[in-house]
Amino acid sequence: MSTFSNQPENFNYFNPIGFKFEVDKLPNVNFFCQSATLPGLTLGEATAPNPFRDIPTPGDKILFEELQIRFVVDEELQNWLEIKDWIFGLGYPNELEESAVLSRKNKGLKPFGDRYSDAVLMMLTSNKNAQIKVTFQNLWPVTLTGIQLDSSVAEVDYITADATFAYTIYTVERLLGER
């Protein structure tokens, strides 16, 4: 077989600005999302003993990196507060009532209750068609960056915040084309 006969059919590069991100519980974050990172994964390793040298073999557990997003904070802080309230509802920082607020805001989303939400990262083609759908199951927020206010800046740089999420697993589905 010649190397010339094994050429790609699509010569277009992946466009990093063509994506949509949606979390069921975070409608105000979805619109303002500026970046999202498709998490990597690591397969653990087992070692088979040998008298001369230990032999590495594929392990049995996959470790998933956390999902990270960056979004522009809206003027009323609605999107930042959505994530903050979710974290407070999970962590019970002051009283159980904060968990009850989380339940009232998100009625009927999942049978697991209101702790988790599913998320979808849609990757688009160069023609803005949905091509790859990544679904994150049982997602919850882990970190939310603070908001820095600074009156000494010369130009207005709109405030962005970063959020990190943990999840159970993610699946990748091809929507266009057969492979």
Coordinates of N, CA and C in Angstrom, one line a residue:
M1 N 0.9 -1.2 0.0 CA 0.0 0.0 0.0 C 0.9 1.2 0.0
S2 N 0.6 2.1 -0.9 CA 1.4 3.4 -1.0 C 0.9 4.4 0.0
T3 N 1.8 5.2 0.5 CA 1.4 6.3 1.4 C 0.6 7.3 0.7
F4 N 0.6 7.4 -0.6 CA -0.2 8.4 -1.3 C -1.6 7.9 -1.4
S5 N -1.9 6.7 -1.2 CA -3.3 6.2 -1.3 C -4.0 6.4 0.0
N6 N -3.3 6.7 1.0 CA -3.9 6.9 2.4 C -3.9 8.3 2.8
Q7 N -4.6 9.2 2.0 CA -4.6 10.6 2.3 C -6.0 11.0 2.9
P8 N -6.0 12.1 3.7 CA -7.3 12.5 4.3 C -8.2 13.0 3.2
E9 N -9.5 12.8 3.5 CA -10.6 13.3 2.6 C -10.9 14.8 2.9
N10 N -10.7 15.2 4.1 CA -11.0 16.6 4.5 C -9.7 17.3 4.8
F11 N -9.4 18.4 4.1 CA -8.1 19.1 4.3 C -8.3 20.3 5.2
N12 N -9.5 20.6 5.7 CA -9.8 21.7 6.5 C -9.3 21.5 7.9
Y13 N -8.7 22.6 8.5 CA -8.2 22.5 9.9 C -9.3 22.7 10.8
F14 N -9.2 22.2 12.0 CA -10.2 22.4 13.0 C -10.2 23.9 13.5
N15 N -11.4 24.5 13.5 CA -11.6 25.9 13.8 C -11.8 26.1 15.3
P16 N -10.9 26.7 16.1 CA -11.0 26.8 17.5 C -12.1 27.8 18.0
I17 N -12.6 28.6 17.1 CA -13.7 29.6 17.5 C -15.1 29.0 17.2
G18 N -15.2 27.9 16.6 CA -16.5 27.3 16.2 C -17.0 26.4 17.3
F19 N -17.6 26.9 18.3 CA -18.2 26.0 19.3 C -19.3 26.7 20.0
K20 N -20.1 25.8 20.6 CA -21.2 26.3 21.5 C -21.1 25.4 22.8
F21 N -21.4 26.1 23.9 CA -21.4 25.4 25.2 C -22.7 25.6 25.9
E22 N -23.3 24.6 26.4 CA -24.6 24.7 27.1 C -24.6 23.8 28.3
V23 N -25.0 24.4 29.5 CA -25.3 23.6 30.7 C -26.7 23.9 31.1
D24 N -27.5 22.8 31.4 CA -28.9 23.0 31.7 C -29.1 24.0 32.8
K25 N -28.3 24.0 33.8 CA -28.5 24.8 35.0 C -28.0 26.3 34.8
L26 N -27.3 26.5 33.7 CA -26.6 27.8 33.6 C -27.0 28.6 32.3
P27 N -28.3 28.9 32.2 CA -28.7 29.6 30.9 C -28.0 30.9 30.6
N28 N -27.6 31.6 31.6 CA -26.9 32.9 31.4 C -25.4 32.8 31.1
V29 N -24.8 31.7 31.5 CA -23.4 31.4 31.2 C -23.3 31.0 29.7
N30 N -24.3 30.2 29.3 CA -24.2 29.6 27.9 C -24.0 30.7 26.9
F31 N -24.7 31.8 26.9 CA -24.6 32.9 25.9 C -23.3 33.6 25.9
F32 N -22.7 33.8 27.1 CA -21.5 34.6 27.3 C -20.2 33.8 27.3
C33 N -20.3 32.5 27.0 CA -19.1 31.6 27.1 C -18.1 32.0 25.9
Q34 N -16.9 32.2 26.3 CA -15.9 32.6 25.3 C -14.9 31.5 25.0
S35 N -14.7 30.6 25.9 CA -13.7 29.5 25.7 C -14.1 28.3 26.5
A36 N -13.8 27.2 26.0 CA -14.0 25.9 26.7 C -12.9 25.0 26.2
T37 N -12.5 24.2 27.2 CA -11.4 23.2 26.9 C -12.0 21.8 26.9
L38 N -11.8 21.1 25.8 CA -12.2 19.7 25.8 C -11.2 18.9 26.7
P39 N -11.7 18.3 27.8 CA -10.7 17.8 28.7 C -9.9 16.6 28.1
G40 N -8.7 16.5 28.5 CA -7.9 15.3 28.2 C -8.2 14.1 29.1
L41 N -7.6 13.0 28.9 CA -7.8 11.9 29.8 C -6.5 11.1 29.8
T42 N -6.3 10.4 30.9 CA -5.1 9.6 31.1 C -5.5 8.2 31.5
L43 N -4.9 7.2 30.8 CA -5.2 5.8 31.2 C -4.1 5.4 32.2
G44 N -4.5 4.9 33.3 CA -3.5 4.4 34.3 C -2.6 3.3 33.7
E45 N -1.6 2.9 34.5 CA -0.7 1.9 34.0 C -0.5 0.9 35.2
A46 N -0.4 -0.3 34.8 CA -0.1 -1.4 35.7 C 1.3 -1.9 35.4
T47 N 1.9 -2.5 36.3 CA 3.3 -3.0 36.1 C 3.3 -4.5 36.3
A48 N 3.7 -5.2 35.3 CA 3.8 -6.7 35.5 C 5.3 -7.0 35.9
P49 N 5.4 -7.7 37.0 CA 6.8 -7.9 37.5 C 7.5 -9.0 36.6
N50 N 8.8 -8.8 36.4 CA 9.6 -9.6 35.6 C 11.0 -9.7 36.3
P51 N 11.7 -10.8 36.2 CA 13.0 -10.8 36.9 C 14.0 -9.9 36.3
F52 N 13.8 -9.5 35.0 CA 14.8 -8.7 34.4 C 14.4 -7.2 34.4
R53 N 13.1 -7.0 34.1 CA 12.6 -5.6 34.1 C 11.1 -5.6 34.2
D54 N 10.6 -4.7 35.0 CA 9.1 -4.7 35.1 C 8.5 -4.2 33.8
I55 N 7.5 -4.8 33.4 CA 6.9 -4.5 32.1 C 5.6 -3.7 32.3
P56 N 5.5 -2.5 31.8 CA 4.3 -1.7 31.9 C 3.2 -2.2 31.0
T57 N 2.0 -2.2 31.5 CA 0.8 -2.7 30.7 C -0.3 -1.6 30.9
P58 N -1.2 -1.6 30.0 CA -2.3 -0.7 30.2 C -3.1 -0.9 31.5
G59 N -3.5 0.1 32.1 CA -4.2 0.0 33.4 C -5.7 -0.2 33.1
D60 N -6.5 -0.1 34.2 CA -7.9 -0.3 34.1 C -8.8 0.9 34.4
K61 N -8.1 2.0 34.8 CA -8.9 3.2 35.2 C -8.5 4.4 34.3
I62 N -9.5 5.2 33.9 CA -9.2 6.4 33.1 C -9.4 7.6 34.0
L63 N -8.5 8.5 34.0 CA -8.6 9.7 34.8 C -9.0 10.8 33.8
F64 N -10.1 11.5 34.1 CA -10.5 12.6 33.2 C -10.1 14.0 33.8
E65 N -9.5 14.8 33.0 CA -9.2 16.2 33.4 C -10.5 16.9 33.6
E66 N -10.5 18.0 34.4 CA -11.7 18.8 34.6 C -12.0 19.7 33.4
L67 N -13.3 20.0 33.3 CA -13.8 20.9 32.2 C -13.6 22.3 32.6
Q68 N -13.0 23.1 31.8 CA -12.7 24.5 32.1 C -13.4 25.4 31.0
I69 N -14.1 26.4 31.5 CA -14.7 27.4 30.6 C -14.3 28.8 31.1
R70 N -14.4 29.8 30.1 CA -14.2 31.2 30.4 C -15.4 31.9 29.8
F71 N -16.0 32.8 30.6 CA -17.2 33.6 30.1 C -17.1 35.0 30.5
V72 N -17.7 35.9 29.7 CA -17.8 37.3 30.0 C -18.9 37.5 31.1
V73 N -18.6 38.2 32.1 CA -19.5 38.4 33.2 C -20.5 39.5 32.8
D74 N -21.8 39.2 32.9 CA -22.8 40.2 32.4 C -22.9 41.3 33.5
E75 N -23.5 42.4 33.1 CA -23.6 43.6 34.0 C -24.2 43.4 35.3
E76 N -25.2 42.5 35.4 CA -25.9 42.2 36.6 C -25.3 41.1 37.4
L77 N -24.2 40.5 36.9 CA -23.6 39.4 37.5 C -24.4 38.1 37.5
Q78 N -25.5 38.0 36.7 CA -26.4 36.9 36.7 C -25.6 35.6 36.4
N79 N -24.8 35.6 35.4 CA -24.1 34.3 35.0 C -23.1 33.9 36.1
W80 N -22.4 34.9 36.7 CA -21.4 34.5 37.7 C -22.2 34.0 39.0
L81 N -23.3 34.7 39.3 CA -24.1 34.3 40.5 C -24.7 32.9 40.3
E82 N -25.1 32.5 39.0 CA -25.6 31.2 38.8 C -24.6 30.1 39.3
I83 N -23.4 30.3 38.9 CA -22.4 29.3 39.3 C -22.1 29.4 40.8
K84 N -22.0 30.6 41.3 CA -21.8 30.8 42.8 C -22.9 30.2 43.6
D85 N -24.1 30.4 43.2 CA -25.3 29.8 43.9 C -25.2 28.3 43.9
W86 N -24.8 27.7 42.7 CA -24.8 26.3 42.6 C -23.7 25.7 43.6
I87 N -22.5 26.4 43.6 CA -21.5 25.9 44.5 C -21.9 26.1 46.0
F88 N -22.6 27.2 46.3 CA -23.1 27.3 47.7 C -24.1 26.3 48.0
G89 N -25.0 25.9 47.0 CA -26.0 24.9 47.3 C -25.4 23.5 47.5
L90 N -24.3 23.3 46.9 CA -23.6 22.0 47.1 C -22.8 21.9 48.3
G91 N -22.2 23.1 48.7 CA -21.3 23.1 49.9 C -21.9 23.5 51.2
Y92 N -23.2 23.9 51.2 CA -23.8 24.3 52.5 C -22.9 25.3 53.3
P93 N -22.5 26.4 52.8 CA -21.5 27.2 53.5 C -22.1 27.8 54.8
N94 N -23.4 28.1 54.9 CA -23.9 28.8 56.1 C -25.1 28.0 56.7
E95 N -25.9 27.5 55.9 CA -27.1 26.9 56.4 C -27.7 26.0 55.3
L96 N -28.6 25.1 55.7 CA -29.2 24.2 54.7 C -30.2 24.9 53.8
E97 N -30.6 26.1 54.1 CA -31.5 26.8 53.3 C -30.9 27.1 51.9
E98 N -29.6 27.3 51.9 CA -28.9 27.6 50.6 C -29.0 26.4 49.7
S99 N -29.1 25.2 50.2 CA -29.3 24.0 49.3 C -30.8 24.0 48.8
A100 N -31.7 24.4 49.7 CA -33.1 24.5 49.3 C -33.3 25.5 48.2
V101 N -32.6 26.6 48.2 CA -32.7 27.6 47.1 C -32.2 26.9 45.8
L102 N -31.2 26.1 45.8 CA -30.7 25.4 44.6 C -31.8 24.5 44.1
S103 N -32.5 23.8 45.0 CA -33.6 22.9 44.6 C -34.8 23.7 43.9
R104 N -35.1 24.8 44.5 CA -36.3 25.6 44.0 C -36.0 26.2 42.6
K105 N -34.7 26.6 42.4 CA -34.3 27.2 41.1 C -34.3 26.2 39.9
N106 N -34.1 24.9 40.3 CA -33.9 23.9 39.2 C -34.8 22.7 39.3
K107 N -36.1 22.9 39.4 CA -37.0 21.8 39.6 C -37.0 20.9 38.4
G108 N -37.0 19.6 38.7 CA -37.3 18.6 37.7 C -36.2 18.4 36.6
L109 N -35.0 18.9 36.8 CA -34.0 18.7 35.8 C -33.5 17.2 35.7
K110 N -33.2 16.6 36.9 CA -32.6 15.3 36.9 C -33.1 14.5 38.0
P111 N -33.2 13.2 37.9 CA -33.7 12.3 39.0 C -32.6 12.3 40.1
F112 N -31.4 12.7 39.8 CA -30.4 12.7 40.9 C -30.6 13.9 41.9
G113 N -31.6 14.7 41.5 CA -31.8 15.9 42.3 C -31.1 17.1 41.6
D114 N -30.8 18.1 42.4 CA -30.3 19.3 41.9 C -28.8 19.5 42.0
R115 N -28.1 18.5 42.4 CA -26.7 18.6 42.6 C -26.0 18.6 41.2
Y116 N -26.4 17.9 40.2 CA -25.7 17.7 39.0 C -26.5 18.3 37.8
S117 N -25.8 18.5 36.7 CA -26.5 18.9 35.5 C -25.7 18.3 34.3
D118 N -26.3 18.1 33.2 CA -25.6 17.7 32.0 C -25.2 18.9 31.2
A119 N -24.1 18.7 30.5 CA -23.6 19.8 29.6 C -23.3 19.3 28.3
V120 N -23.3 20.2 27.3 CA -23.0 19.8 25.9 C -22.0 20.8 25.3
L121 N -20.9 20.3 24.8 CA -20.0 21.2 24.0 C -20.1 20.7 22.6
M122 N -20.6 21.7 21.8 CA -20.8 21.4 20.4 C -19.7 22.0 19.6
M123 N -19.0 21.2 18.8 CA -17.9 21.7 17.9 C -18.5 21.9 16.5
L124 N -18.2 23.0 15.9 CA -18.8 23.4 14.6 C -17.7 23.3 13.5
T125 N -18.2 23.0 12.3 CA -17.3 23.0 11.1 C -17.0 24.4 10.7
S126 N -16.2 24.6 9.7 CA -15.8 25.9 9.2 C -17.0 26.6 8.6
N127 N -18.1 25.8 8.3 CA -19.3 26.4 7.8 C -20.4 26.6 8.9
K128 N -19.9 26.5 10.2 CA -20.8 26.7 11.4 C -21.9 25.6 11.5
N129 N -21.6 24.4 11.0 CA -22.6 23.3 11.2 C -22.1 22.4 12.4
A130 N -23.0 22.0 13.2 CA -22.6 21.1 14.3 C -22.0 19.8 13.8
Q131 N -20.8 19.5 14.2 CA -20.1 18.4 13.7 C -19.8 17.3 14.8
I132 N -19.4 17.8 15.9 CA -19.0 16.9 17.1 C -19.8 17.4 18.3
K133 N -20.4 16.4 19.0 CA -21.2 16.7 20.2 C -20.5 16.0 21.3
V134 N -20.1 16.7 22.3 CA -19.5 16.2 23.5 C -20.5 16.4 24.6
T135 N -20.9 15.3 25.3 CA -21.9 15.4 26.3 C -21.2 15.0 27.6
F136 N -21.3 15.9 28.6 CA -20.8 15.7 29.9 C -21.9 15.3 30.9
Q137 N -21.8 14.1 31.5 CA -22.8 13.6 32.4 C -22.5 13.9 33.8
N138 N -23.6 14.3 34.6 CA -23.5 14.6 36.0 C -22.4 15.6 36.4
L139 N -22.5 16.7 35.8 CA -21.5 17.8 35.9 C -21.8 18.6 37.2
W140 N -20.8 19.1 37.8 CA -21.0 20.1 38.9 C -19.8 21.0 39.0
P141 N -20.0 22.2 39.5 CA -18.9 23.2 39.5 C -17.9 22.9 40.7
V142 N -16.7 23.1 40.4 CA -15.6 22.9 41.4 C -15.0 24.2 41.8
T143 N -14.7 25.1 40.8 CA -14.1 26.4 41.1 C -14.8 27.5 40.3
L144 N -14.7 28.7 40.8 CA -15.2 29.9 40.1 C -14.2 31.0 40.5
T145 N -13.6 31.6 39.5 CA -12.7 32.7 39.8 C -13.4 33.9 40.3
G146 N -12.7 34.8 41.0 CA -13.2 36.0 41.5 C -13.3 37.1 40.4
I147 N -13.9 38.2 40.8 CA -14.0 39.3 39.9 C -13.1 40.5 40.4
Q148 N -12.2 40.9 39.5 CA -11.3 41.9 39.9 C -11.8 43.2 39.3
L149 N -12.0 44.2 40.2 CA -12.4 45.6 39.8 C -11.1 46.5 39.9
D150 N -11.0 47.3 38.9 CA -9.8 48.2 38.8 C -10.1 49.5 38.1
S151 N -10.1 50.6 38.8 CA -10.4 51.9 38.2 C -9.2 52.5 37.5
S152 N -8.0 51.9 37.6 CA -6.9 52.5 37.0 C -6.6 52.1 35.5
V153 N -7.4 51.3 35.0 CA -7.2 50.8 33.6 C -7.5 51.9 32.6
A154 N -6.7 52.0 31.5 CA -6.9 53.0 30.5 C -8.1 52.7 29.6
E155 N -8.3 51.5 29.2 CA -9.4 51.1 28.3 C -10.2 50.1 29.1
V156 N -11.5 50.0 28.7 CA -12.4 49.1 29.3 C -12.1 47.7 28.8
D157 N -11.7 46.8 29.6 CA -11.5 45.4 29.4 C -12.7 44.7 30.1
Y158 N -13.6 44.1 29.4 CA -14.7 43.5 30.1 C -14.3 42.3 31.0
I159 N -15.0 42.2 32.1 CA -14.6 41.2 33.1 C -15.0 39.8 32.6
T160 N -14.0 38.9 32.7 CA -14.3 37.5 32.4 C -14.0 36.7 33.7
A161 N -14.6 35.6 33.8 CA -14.4 34.6 34.9 C -14.2 33.2 34.4
D162 N -13.5 32.5 35.1 CA -13.2 31.1 34.7 C -14.0 30.2 35.7
A163 N -14.5 29.1 35.2 CA -15.1 28.1 36.0 C -14.6 26.7 35.6
T164 N -14.5 25.9 36.6 CA -14.0 24.5 36.4 C -15.1 23.6 36.9
F165 N -15.3 22.5 36.2 CA -16.3 21.5 36.5 C -15.8 20.1 36.5
A166 N -16.3 19.3 37.5 CA -16.0 17.9 37.5 C -17.3 17.2 36.9
Y167 N -17.1 16.0 36.5 CA -18.2 15.3 35.9 C -17.9 13.8 36.0
T168 N -18.9 12.9 35.7 CA -18.8 11.5 35.8 C -18.0 11.0 34.6
I169 N -18.5 11.3 33.4 CA -17.9 10.8 32.2 C -18.3 11.7 31.0
Y170 N -17.6 11.7 29.9 CA -18.1 12.4 28.8 C -18.0 11.5 27.6
T171 N -19.0 11.7 26.6 CA -19.0 10.9 25.4 C -18.9 11.9 24.2
V172 N -18.3 11.4 23.1 CA -18.0 12.2 21.9 C -18.8 11.5 20.8
E173 N -19.7 12.3 20.1 CA -20.5 11.8 19.1 C -20.3 12.6 17.8
R174 N -20.0 11.9 16.7 CA -19.8 12.6 15.4 C -21.2 12.8 14.8
L175 N -21.6 14.0 14.4 CA -22.9 14.3 13.9 C -22.9 14.3 12.4
L176 N -21.8 14.7 11.8 CA -21.7 14.8 10.3 C -20.7 13.7 9.8
G177 N -21.0 13.1 8.7 CA -20.0 12.2 8.1 C -19.9 10.9 8.8
E178 N -19.5 9.9 8.1 CA -19.2 8.5 8.6 C -17.7 8.3 8.8
R179 N -17.3 7.8 9.8 CA -15.8 7.4 10.0 C -15.7 6.1 10.6

